[in-house]
Amino acid sequence: MSGGPSLPQERKLVTAIPGPKSAELLKRRSAAVSAGLGVGMPVFVTAAGGGVIQDVDGNSIIDMGAGIAVVNVGNSADKVVENVQAQVAAFTHTCFMVAPYMGYVEVCEHLNRLTPGDHEKKSALFNSGAEALENAVKIARVYTKRQAVIVFEHGYHGRTNLTMAMTAKNMPYKQGFGPFASEIYRMPMAYPYRWMTGEENCAAEALEEFIHKVEKELGPENVAAIVIEPIQGEGGFIVPPKGFLPGLAAFAKKHGIVFVADEVQTGFARTGQMFACEDEGVVPDLITTAKGIAGGLPLSAVTGRAEIMDSVHVGGLGGTYGGSPIACAAALGAIETIEEHDLVSQARVLGEIMTSSLLEMQAKHPVIGDVRGRGAMVAIELVKPGTKDPNPDAVAQIVKYCTAEGVLVLSAGTYGNVLRFLPPLVMPEHLLREALEIIEKAIASLV
Ligand SMILES: *Cc1c(COP(=O)(O)O)cnc(C)c1O
């Protein structure tokens, strides 16, 4: 069976979801795999590409998740496949710190070029988003000789011990897994839809509260880093109001604090810009990237000011697999694809289709409290009609409906009441429109 971009771009259901073959395999999965891992779409995948995922029963499902904003260039993008195949045949691993190879250096050069700011930059490569965050904190602490790390309500930074401490939501990410790393301080997030005194006051008041708390409770001179997602991902695509991020960056600069933008989910064209920080011209000191970087292969990075990145002693950073030659080859293919096909613009095109359609739905269905996001990172927040009370049941029903109809959608949010849409940026527009029609039917069918 051939996958990748050549897969027929259609939604096609030939069985119920899950079909008989997937149902059998789900039993094998339960018998062999830890119960600690959840299941989203209950099918087993045989191929994926463009905007679809094909399963063992022959169903073709519209993919509104892109593996959680990973396959921005699509599954098995031509350039990614070509580069990976050539690299696997040449050599698979030496460990970059043992015997270097050029793929690693080239990925760093691209990151230094593509990330915001025209100052001198350097990069280091790792495997996962969490590992990039861990390393950003290590680097910021060495550079500043300070310990405190500031994070935000609704923030998500990963599942390792340090990044669990940095992540806001308890269930399912943290429950029972403590004790957690110390010196992590969580500040109120500028969340326009739920700001107590109204959206228009959100930026100024959130910033004021932030500054008050840091000055009175922490002491800015103790703070190594402020770490924030420019648009929060798992927290429910919370877009901070204009002024909030620049305000934080200015505060960080004033006090010698390293400002870290966690662009693991927002990066690589997703938001209609190469990086979400660009929207307000914010230039972070360090930026963490992962998900969209390598077309599906595990790779992550910390990129930032050369003097900060170089403050670490030789041997202080690294890891056996970090910046694997295969993942680097994939990243070079993914970056080339993003630039050649102008996926930054395509993210805006897909975003416009989603946003206009979802706003029309909101006018008809009061269960949609908020429509928000940027580029091809769009979400709806579901509430009990006439209130702002979170409505996670509605999300569960919509996910169930869409699953049965062959549309993969993801939920999110501290209250579990957000549906988020992250189509591959190469999804054909007719498939996106079809997915939105099914989402509307799901909303209309809510009881
Ligand atoms: C997914 C994510 C992480 C963690 O990345 P992993 O590769 O799962 O470790 C960190 N930060 C953000 C913003 C993310 O979306």
PDB file of N, CA, C and O in Angstrom, residues 92-162:
ATOM      1  N   THR A  92      23.278   5.444  10.410  1.00  0.00           N
ATOM      2  CA  THR A  92      22.112   5.682  11.253  1.00  0.00           C
ATOM      3  C   THR A  92      22.441   6.428  12.541  1.00  0.00           C
ATOM      4  O   THR A  92      21.593   7.115  13.100  1.00  0.00           O
ATOM      5  N   HIS A  93      23.660   6.281  13.043  1.00  0.00           N
ATOM      6  CA  HIS A  93      23.978   6.915  14.335  1.00  0.00           C
ATOM      7  C   HIS A  93      25.474   6.890  14.575  1.00  0.00           C
ATOM      8  O   HIS A  93      26.134   5.881  14.326  1.00  0.00           O
ATOM      9  N   THR A  94      25.978   8.020  15.070  1.00  0.00           N
ATOM     10  CA  THR A  94      27.352   8.013  15.601  1.00  0.00           C
ATOM     11  C   THR A  94      27.375   8.629  16.983  1.00  0.00           C
ATOM     12  O   THR A  94      28.298   8.425  17.740  1.00  0.00           O
ATOM     13  N   CYS A  95      26.337   9.387  17.327  1.00  0.00           N
ATOM     14  CA  CYS A  95      26.235  10.312  18.458  1.00  0.00           C
ATOM     15  C   CYS A  95      26.992  11.577  18.074  1.00  0.00           C
ATOM     16  O   CYS A  95      28.206  11.537  17.845  1.00  0.00           O
ATOM     17  N   PHE A  96      26.270  12.684  17.996  1.00  0.00           N
ATOM     18  CA  PHE A  96      26.860  13.933  17.489  1.00  0.00           C
ATOM     19  C   PHE A  96      28.071  14.376  18.303  1.00  0.00           C
ATOM     20  O   PHE A  96      29.012  14.946  17.759  1.00  0.00           O
ATOM     21  N   MET A  97      28.059  14.058  19.624  1.00  0.00           N
ATOM     22  CA  MET A  97      29.177  14.492  20.468  1.00  0.00           C
ATOM     23  C   MET A  97      30.377  13.562  20.343  1.00  0.00           C
ATOM     24  O   MET A  97      31.464  13.876  20.797  1.00  0.00           O
ATOM     25  N   VAL A  98      30.159  12.388  19.739  1.00  0.00           N
ATOM     26  CA  VAL A  98      31.261  11.429  19.560  1.00  0.00           C
ATOM     27  C   VAL A  98      31.922  11.670  18.206  1.00  0.00           C
ATOM     28  O   VAL A  98      33.142  11.812  18.116  1.00  0.00           O
ATOM     29  N   ALA A  99      31.105  11.704  17.160  1.00  0.00           N
ATOM     30  CA  ALA A  99      31.634  11.959  15.814  1.00  0.00           C
ATOM     31  C   ALA A  99      30.580  12.743  15.046  1.00  0.00           C
ATOM     32  O   ALA A  99      29.516  12.210  14.733  1.00  0.00           O
ATOM     33  N   PRO A 100      30.806  14.024  14.806  1.00  0.00           N
ATOM     34  CA  PRO A 100      29.768  14.888  14.232  1.00  0.00           C
ATOM     35  C   PRO A 100      29.471  14.615  12.760  1.00  0.00           C
ATOM     36  O   PRO A 100      30.246  13.953  12.067  1.00  0.00           O
ATOM     37  N   TYR A 101      28.325  15.146  12.328  1.00  0.00           N
ATOM     38  CA  TYR A 101      27.878  15.027  10.933  1.00  0.00           C
ATOM     39  C   TYR A 101      27.192  16.333  10.579  1.00  0.00           C
ATOM     40  O   TYR A 101      26.715  17.067  11.454  1.00  0.00           O
ATOM     41  N   MET A 102      27.108  16.624   9.281  1.00  0.00           N
ATOM     42  CA  MET A 102      26.670  17.950   8.842  1.00  0.00           C
ATOM     43  C   MET A 102      25.181  18.208   8.985  1.00  0.00           C
ATOM     44  O   MET A 102      24.749  19.351   9.116  1.00  0.00           O
ATOM     45  N   GLY A 103      24.360  17.139   8.961  1.00  0.00           N
ATOM     46  CA  GLY A 103      22.907  17.345   9.070  1.00  0.00           C
ATOM     47  C   GLY A 103      22.566  18.152  10.323  1.00  0.00           C
ATOM     48  O   GLY A 103      21.746  19.076  10.279  1.00  0.00           O
ATOM     49  N   TYR A 104      23.195  17.819  11.419  1.00  0.00           N
ATOM     50  CA  TYR A 104      22.966  18.507  12.697  1.00  0.00           C
ATOM     51  C   TYR A 104      23.293  19.991  12.551  1.00  0.00           C
ATOM     52  O   TYR A 104      22.503  20.863  12.933  1.00  0.00           O
ATOM     53  N   VAL A 105      24.463  20.265  11.987  1.00  0.00           N
ATOM     54  CA  VAL A 105      24.908  21.658  11.852  1.00  0.00           C
ATOM     55  C   VAL A 105      23.959  22.426  10.932  1.00  0.00           C
ATOM     56  O   VAL A 105      23.586  23.578  11.214  1.00  0.00           O
ATOM     57  N   GLU A 106      23.532  21.779   9.861  1.00  0.00           N
ATOM     58  CA  GLU A 106      22.624  22.453   8.916  1.00  0.00           C
ATOM     59  C   GLU A 106      21.271  22.768   9.547  1.00  0.00           C
ATOM     60  O   GLU A 106      20.702  23.838   9.311  1.00  0.00           O
ATOM     61  N   VAL A 107      20.755  21.847  10.357  1.00  0.00           N
ATOM     62  CA  VAL A 107      19.486  22.128  11.039  1.00  0.00           C
ATOM     63  C   VAL A 107      19.677  23.330  11.970  1.00  0.00           C
ATOM     64  O   VAL A 107      18.833  24.240  12.003  1.00  0.00           O
ATOM     65  N   CYS A 108      20.784  23.376  12.690  1.00  0.00           N
ATOM     66  CA  CYS A 108      21.055  24.523  13.575  1.00  0.00           C
ATOM     67  C   CYS A 108      21.149  25.814  12.772  1.00  0.00           C
ATOM     68  O   CYS A 108      20.610  26.851  13.184  1.00  0.00           O
ATOM     69  N   GLU A 109      21.799  25.760  11.628  1.00  0.00           N
ATOM     70  CA  GLU A 109      21.895  26.964  10.784  1.00  0.00           C
ATOM     71  C   GLU A 109      20.513  27.448  10.360  1.00  0.00           C
ATOM     72  O   GLU A 109      20.225  28.655  10.390  1.00  0.00           O
ATOM     73  N   HIS A 110      19.653  26.510   9.964  1.00  0.00           N
ATOM     74  CA  HIS A 110      18.286  26.900   9.579  1.00  0.00           C
ATOM     75  C   HIS A 110      17.538  27.505  10.768  1.00  0.00           C
ATOM     76  O   HIS A 110      16.847  28.511  10.621  1.00  0.00           O
ATOM     77  N   LEU A 111      17.653  26.876  11.933  1.00  0.00           N
ATOM     78  CA  LEU A 111      16.951  27.392  13.120  1.00  0.00           C
ATOM     79  C   LEU A 111      17.444  28.795  13.459  1.00  0.00           C
ATOM     80  O   LEU A 111      16.642  29.683  13.777  1.00  0.00           O
ATOM     81  N   ASN A 112      18.738  28.999  13.388  1.00  0.00           N
ATOM     82  CA  ASN A 112      19.302  30.316  13.713  1.00  0.00           C
ATOM     83  C   ASN A 112      18.809  31.373  12.719  1.00  0.00           C
ATOM     84  O   ASN A 112      18.594  32.526  13.075  1.00  0.00           O
ATOM     85  N   ARG A 113      18.605  30.949  11.479  1.00  0.00           N
ATOM     86  CA  ARG A 113      18.137  31.856  10.435  1.00  0.00           C
ATOM     87  C   ARG A 113      16.638  32.138  10.566  1.00  0.00           C
ATOM     88  O   ARG A 113      16.189  33.273  10.402  1.00  0.00           O
ATOM     89  N   LEU A 114      15.857  31.092  10.866  1.00  0.00           N
ATOM     90  CA  LEU A 114      14.395  31.209  10.790  1.00  0.00           C
ATOM     91  C   LEU A 114      13.752  31.796  12.041  1.00  0.00           C
ATOM     92  O   LEU A 114      12.662  32.368  11.969  1.00  0.00           O
ATOM     93  N   THR A 115      14.362  31.626  13.197  1.00  0.00           N
ATOM     94  CA  THR A 115      13.735  32.080  14.449  1.00  0.00           C
ATOM     95  C   THR A 115      13.822  33.608  14.545  1.00  0.00           C
ATOM     96  O   THR A 115      14.678  34.224  13.922  1.00  0.00           O
ATOM     97  N   PRO A 116      12.909  34.217  15.325  1.00  0.00           N
ATOM     98  CA  PRO A 116      12.830  35.681  15.391  1.00  0.00           C
ATOM     99  C   PRO A 116      14.127  36.335  15.894  1.00  0.00           C
ATOM    100  O   PRO A 116      14.804  35.791  16.767  1.00  0.00           O
ATOM    101  N   GLY A 117      14.431  37.512  15.350  1.00  0.00           N
ATOM    102  CA  GLY A 117      15.582  38.301  15.798  1.00  0.00           C
ATOM    103  C   GLY A 117      16.767  38.149  14.871  1.00  0.00           C
ATOM    104  O   GLY A 117      17.009  37.056  14.349  1.00  0.00           O
ATOM    105  N   ASP A 118      17.514  39.250  14.654  1.00  0.00           N
ATOM    106  CA  ASP A 118      18.667  39.151  13.753  1.00  0.00           C
ATOM    107  C   ASP A 118      19.985  39.198  14.515  1.00  0.00           C
ATOM    108  O   ASP A 118      21.045  39.427  13.939  1.00  0.00           O
ATOM    109  N   HIS A 119      19.937  38.951  15.822  1.00  0.00           N
ATOM    110  CA  HIS A 119      21.149  38.845  16.629  1.00  0.00           C
ATOM    111  C   HIS A 119      21.849  37.521  16.333  1.00  0.00           C
ATOM    112  O   HIS A 119      21.255  36.625  15.695  1.00  0.00           O
ATOM    113  N   GLU A 120      23.072  37.369  16.820  1.00  0.00           N
ATOM    114  CA  GLU A 120      23.794  36.106  16.621  1.00  0.00           C
ATOM    115  C   GLU A 120      23.142  35.013  17.471  1.00  0.00           C
ATOM    116  O   GLU A 120      22.890  35.199  18.661  1.00  0.00           O
ATOM    117  N   LYS A 121      22.842  33.873  16.819  1.00  0.00           N
ATOM    118  CA  LYS A 121      22.158  32.785  17.528  1.00  0.00           C
ATOM    119  C   LYS A 121      22.927  31.482  17.413  1.00  0.00           C
ATOM    120  O   LYS A 121      23.701  31.278  16.474  1.00  0.00           O
ATOM    121  N   LYS A 122      22.685  30.600  18.379  1.00  0.00           N
ATOM    122  CA  LYS A 122      23.180  29.223  18.292  1.00  0.00           C
ATOM    123  C   LYS A 122      22.067  28.280  18.719  1.00  0.00           C
ATOM    124  O   LYS A 122      21.102  28.705  19.359  1.00  0.00           O
ATOM    125  N   SER A 123      22.220  27.000  18.388  1.00  0.00           N
ATOM    126  CA  SER A 123      21.188  26.006  18.695  1.00  0.00           C
ATOM    127  C   SER A 123      21.805  24.750  19.275  1.00  0.00           C
ATOM    128  O   SER A 123      23.008  24.502  19.111  1.00  0.00           O
ATOM    129  N   ALA A 124      20.971  23.962  19.946  1.00  0.00           N
ATOM    130  CA  ALA A 124      21.349  22.608  20.372  1.00  0.00           C
ATOM    131  C   ALA A 124      20.136  21.724  20.135  1.00  0.00           C
ATOM    132  O   ALA A 124      18.994  22.187  20.297  1.00  0.00           O
ATOM    133  N   LEU A 125      20.360  20.472  19.736  1.00  0.00           N
ATOM    134  CA  LEU A 125      19.258  19.589  19.346  1.00  0.00           C
ATOM    135  C   LEU A 125      19.045  18.463  20.359  1.00  0.00           C
ATOM    136  O   LEU A 125      20.005  17.944  20.936  1.00  0.00           O
ATOM    137  N   PHE A 126      17.780  18.096  20.516  1.00  0.00           N
ATOM    138  CA  PHE A 126      17.382  17.044  21.452  1.00  0.00           C
ATOM    139  C   PHE A 126      16.313  16.185  20.774  1.00  0.00           C
ATOM    140  O   PHE A 126      16.148  16.256  19.559  1.00  0.00           O
ATOM    141  N   ASN A 127      15.596  15.380  21.581  1.00  0.00           N
ATOM    142  CA  ASN A 127      14.648  14.431  20.983  1.00  0.00           C
ATOM    143  C   ASN A 127      13.188  14.849  21.077  1.00  0.00           C
ATOM    144  O   ASN A 127      12.427  14.657  20.147  1.00  0.00           O
ATOM    145  N   SER A 128      12.796  15.368  22.236  1.00  0.00           N
ATOM    146  CA  SER A 128      11.379  15.655  22.469  1.00  0.00           C
ATOM    147  C   SER A 128      11.209  17.102  22.910  1.00  0.00           C
ATOM    148  O   SER A 128      12.177  17.763  23.312  1.00  0.00           O
ATOM    149  N   GLY A 129       9.962  17.548  22.873  1.00  0.00           N
ATOM    150  CA  GLY A 129       9.665  18.887  23.350  1.00  0.00           C
ATOM    151  C   GLY A 129      10.064  19.058  24.805  1.00  0.00           C
ATOM    152  O   GLY A 129      10.703  20.048  25.178  1.00  0.00           O
ATOM    153  N   ALA A 130       9.692  18.095  25.633  1.00  0.00           N
ATOM    154  CA  ALA A 130      10.013  18.187  27.063  1.00  0.00           C
ATOM    155  C   ALA A 130      11.516  18.324  27.273  1.00  0.00           C
ATOM    156  O   ALA A 130      11.975  19.118  28.100  1.00  0.00           O
ATOM    157  N   GLU A 131      12.274  17.569  26.491  1.00  0.00           N
ATOM    158  CA  GLU A 131      13.727  17.623  26.636  1.00  0.00           C
ATOM    159  C   GLU A 131      14.275  19.005  26.233  1.00  0.00           C
ATOM    160  O   GLU A 131      15.238  19.500  26.842  1.00  0.00           O
ATOM    161  N   ALA A 132      13.665  19.619  25.248  1.00  0.00           N
ATOM    162  CA  ALA A 132      14.077  20.979  24.867  1.00  0.00           C
ATOM    163  C   ALA A 132      13.801  21.948  26.017  1.00  0.00           C
ATOM    164  O   ALA A 132      14.637  22.792  26.350  1.00  0.00           O
ATOM    165  N   LEU A 133      12.614  21.813  26.636  1.00  0.00           N
ATOM    166  CA  LEU A 133      12.280  22.687  27.768  1.00  0.00           C
ATOM    167  C   LEU A 133      13.247  22.467  28.928  1.00  0.00           C
ATOM    168  O   LEU A 133      13.706  23.425  29.557  1.00  0.00           O
ATOM    169  N   GLU A 134      13.533  21.210  29.227  1.00  0.00           N
ATOM    170  CA  GLU A 134      14.496  20.898  30.301  1.00  0.00           C
ATOM    171  C   GLU A 134      15.815  21.613  30.039  1.00  0.00           C
ATOM    172  O   GLU A 134      16.425  22.191  30.944  1.00  0.00           O
ATOM    173  N   ASN A 135      16.257  21.559  28.795  1.00  0.00           N
ATOM    174  CA  ASN A 135      17.551  22.154  28.457  1.00  0.00           C
ATOM    175  C   ASN A 135      17.499  23.678  28.433  1.00  0.00           C
ATOM    176  O   ASN A 135      18.472  24.324  28.822  1.00  0.00           O
ATOM    177  N   ALA A 136      16.380  24.240  28.028  1.00  0.00           N
ATOM    178  CA  ALA A 136      16.252  25.700  28.067  1.00  0.00           C
ATOM    179  C   ALA A 136      16.389  26.187  29.506  1.00  0.00           C
ATOM    180  O   ALA A 136      17.057  27.194  29.779  1.00  0.00           O
ATOM    181  N   VAL A 137      15.784  25.453  30.448  1.00  0.00           N
ATOM    182  CA  VAL A 137      15.885  25.832  31.867  1.00  0.00           C
ATOM    183  C   VAL A 137      17.324  25.657  32.361  1.00  0.00           C
ATOM    184  O   VAL A 137      17.870  26.525  33.051  1.00  0.00           O
ATOM    185  N   LYS A 138      17.972  24.563  31.990  1.00  0.00           N
ATOM    186  CA  LYS A 138      19.373  24.366  32.386  1.00  0.00           C
ATOM    187  C   LYS A 138      20.231  25.533  31.900  1.00  0.00           C
ATOM    188  O   LYS A 138      21.041  26.101  32.653  1.00  0.00           O
ATOM    189  N   ILE A 139      20.050  25.892  30.640  1.00  0.00           N
ATOM    190  CA  ILE A 139      20.880  26.947  30.032  1.00  0.00           C
ATOM    191  C   ILE A 139      20.601  28.293  30.717  1.00  0.00           C
ATOM    192  O   ILE A 139      21.524  29.033  31.063  1.00  0.00           O
ATOM    193  N   ALA A 140      19.321  28.598  30.935  1.00  0.00           N
ATOM    194  CA  ALA A 140      18.961  29.884  31.556  1.00  0.00           C
ATOM    195  C   ALA A 140      19.520  29.968  32.974  1.00  0.00           C
ATOM    196  O   ALA A 140      19.965  31.028  33.419  1.00  0.00           O
ATOM    197  N   ARG A 141      19.515  28.853  33.692  1.00  0.00           N
ATOM    198  CA  ARG A 141      20.031  28.869  35.065  1.00  0.00           C
ATOM    199  C   ARG A 141      21.545  29.072  35.083  1.00  0.00           C
ATOM    200  O   ARG A 141      22.071  29.833  35.899  1.00  0.00           O
ATOM    201  N   VAL A 142      22.247  28.412  34.205  1.00  0.00           N
ATOM    202  CA  VAL A 142      23.702  28.587  34.154  1.00  0.00           C
ATOM    203  C   VAL A 142      24.036  30.028  33.772  1.00  0.00           C
ATOM    204  O   VAL A 142      24.898  30.664  34.380  1.00  0.00           O
ATOM    205  N   TYR A 143      23.342  30.543  32.774  1.00  0.00           N
ATOM    206  CA  TYR A 143      23.644  31.886  32.262  1.00  0.00           C
ATOM    207  C   TYR A 143      23.381  32.955  33.320  1.00  0.00           C
ATOM    208  O   TYR A 143      24.182  33.871  33.505  1.00  0.00           O
ATOM    209  N   THR A 144      22.241  32.850  34.008  1.00  0.00           N
ATOM    210  CA  THR A 144      21.862  33.897  34.979  1.00  0.00           C
ATOM    211  C   THR A 144      22.415  33.629  36.370  1.00  0.00           C
ATOM    212  O   THR A 144      22.392  34.525  37.216  1.00  0.00           O
ATOM    213  N   LYS A 145      22.853  32.413  36.633  1.00  0.00           N
ATOM    214  CA  LYS A 145      23.231  31.972  37.993  1.00  0.00           C
ATOM    215  C   LYS A 145      22.067  32.202  38.974  1.00  0.00           C
ATOM    216  O   LYS A 145      22.244  32.550  40.127  1.00  0.00           O
ATOM    217  N   ARG A 146      20.847  32.019  38.470  1.00  0.00           N
ATOM    218  CA  ARG A 146      19.638  32.134  39.289  1.00  0.00           C
ATOM    219  C   ARG A 146      18.844  30.842  39.127  1.00  0.00           C
ATOM    220  O   ARG A 146      19.106  30.066  38.210  1.00  0.00           O
ATOM    221  N   GLN A 147      17.829  30.667  39.986  1.00  0.00           N
ATOM    222  CA  GLN A 147      17.117  29.377  39.976  1.00  0.00           C
ATOM    223  C   GLN A 147      15.639  29.430  39.601  1.00  0.00           C
ATOM    224  O   GLN A 147      15.117  28.488  39.027  1.00  0.00           O
ATOM    225  N   ALA A 148      14.953  30.498  39.968  1.00  0.00           N
ATOM    226  CA  ALA A 148      13.488  30.486  39.822  1.00  0.00           C
ATOM    227  C   ALA A 148      13.074  30.490  38.348  1.00  0.00           C
ATOM    228  O   ALA A 148      13.685  31.157  37.513  1.00  0.00           O
ATOM    229  N   VAL A 149      12.019  29.730  38.064  1.00  0.00           N
ATOM    230  CA  VAL A 149      11.464  29.665  36.704  1.00  0.00           C
ATOM    231  C   VAL A 149       9.987  30.019  36.778  1.00  0.00           C
ATOM    232  O   VAL A 149       9.238  29.426  37.560  1.00  0.00           O
ATOM    233  N   ILE A 150       9.587  30.984  35.974  1.00  0.00           N
ATOM    234  CA  ILE A 150       8.189  31.415  35.958  1.00  0.00           C
ATOM    235  C   ILE A 150       7.458  30.777  34.778  1.00  0.00           C
ATOM    236  O   ILE A 150       7.947  30.795  33.642  1.00  0.00           O
ATOM    237  N   VAL A 151       6.304  30.196  35.089  1.00  0.00           N
ATOM    238  CA  VAL A 151       5.429  29.616  34.061  1.00  0.00           C
ATOM    239  C   VAL A 151       4.016  30.160  34.288  1.00  0.00           C
ATOM    240  O   VAL A 151       3.815  30.962  35.201  1.00  0.00           O
ATOM    241  N   PHE A 152       3.053  29.702  33.498  1.00  0.00           N
ATOM    242  CA  PHE A 152       1.730  30.326  33.529  1.00  0.00           C
ATOM    243  C   PHE A 152       0.604  29.306  33.710  1.00  0.00           C
ATOM    244  O   PHE A 152       0.736  28.143  33.340  1.00  0.00           O
ATOM    245  N   GLU A 153      -0.488  29.794  34.255  1.00  0.00           N
ATOM    246  CA  GLU A 153      -1.703  28.981  34.352  1.00  0.00           C
ATOM    247  C   GLU A 153      -2.095  28.504  32.960  1.00  0.00           C
ATOM    248  O   GLU A 153      -1.934  29.251  31.982  1.00  0.00           O
ATOM    249  N   HIS A 154      -2.600  27.297  32.887  1.00  0.00           N
ATOM    250  CA  HIS A 154      -3.017  26.650  31.636  1.00  0.00           C
ATOM    251  C   HIS A 154      -1.838  26.246  30.746  1.00  0.00           C
ATOM    252  O   HIS A 154      -2.038  25.743  29.646  1.00  0.00           O
ATOM    253  N   GLY A 155      -0.616  26.471  31.202  1.00  0.00           N
ATOM    254  CA  GLY A 155       0.558  26.151  30.376  1.00  0.00           C
ATOM    255  C   GLY A 155       0.803  24.646  30.310  1.00  0.00           C
ATOM    256  O   GLY A 155       0.457  23.891  31.226  1.00  0.00           O
ATOM    257  N   TYR A 156       1.396  24.218  29.212  1.00  0.00           N
ATOM    258  CA  TYR A 156       1.801  22.813  29.063  1.00  0.00           C
ATOM    259  C   TYR A 156       3.223  22.774  28.517  1.00  0.00           C
ATOM    260  O   TYR A 156       3.525  23.409  27.499  1.00  0.00           O
ATOM    261  N   HIS A 157       4.092  22.018  29.197  1.00  0.00           N
ATOM    262  CA  HIS A 157       5.488  21.963  28.752  1.00  0.00           C
ATOM    263  C   HIS A 157       6.048  20.549  28.686  1.00  0.00           C
ATOM    264  O   HIS A 157       7.220  20.388  28.355  1.00  0.00           O
ATOM    265  N   GLY A 158       5.249  19.525  29.034  1.00  0.00           N
ATOM    266  CA  GLY A 158       5.734  18.158  28.875  1.00  0.00           C
ATOM    267  C   GLY A 158       5.461  17.286  30.081  1.00  0.00           C
ATOM    268  O   GLY A 158       4.770  17.688  31.015  1.00  0.00           O
ATOM    269  N   ARG A 159       6.034  16.068  30.026  1.00  0.00           N
ATOM    270  CA  ARG A 159       5.699  15.037  31.009  1.00  0.00           C
ATOM    271  C   ARG A 159       6.893  14.507  31.790  1.00  0.00           C
ATOM    272  O   ARG A 159       6.770  13.519  32.507  1.00  0.00           O
ATOM    273  N   THR A 160       8.084  15.092  31.616  1.00  0.00           N
ATOM    274  CA  THR A 160       9.220  14.693  32.458  1.00  0.00           C
ATOM    275  C   THR A 160       9.057  15.359  33.824  1.00  0.00           C
ATOM    276  O   THR A 160       8.151  16.175  34.005  1.00  0.00           O
ATOM    277  N   ASN A 161       9.925  15.041  34.775  1.00  0.00           N
ATOM    278  CA  ASN A 161       9.680  15.563  36.118  1.00  0.00           C
ATOM    279  C   ASN A 161       9.680  17.092  36.153  1.00  0.00           C
ATOM    280  O   ASN A 161       8.767  17.710  36.685  1.00  0.00           O
ATOM    281  N   LEU A 162      10.711  17.713  35.565  1.00  0.00           N
ATOM    282  CA  LEU A 162      10.748  19.183  35.574  1.00  0.00           C
ATOM    283  C   LEU A 162       9.570  19.764  34.792  1.00  0.00           C
ATOM    284  O   LEU A 162       8.932  20.718  35.235  1.00  0.00           O
TER     285      LEU A 162
END
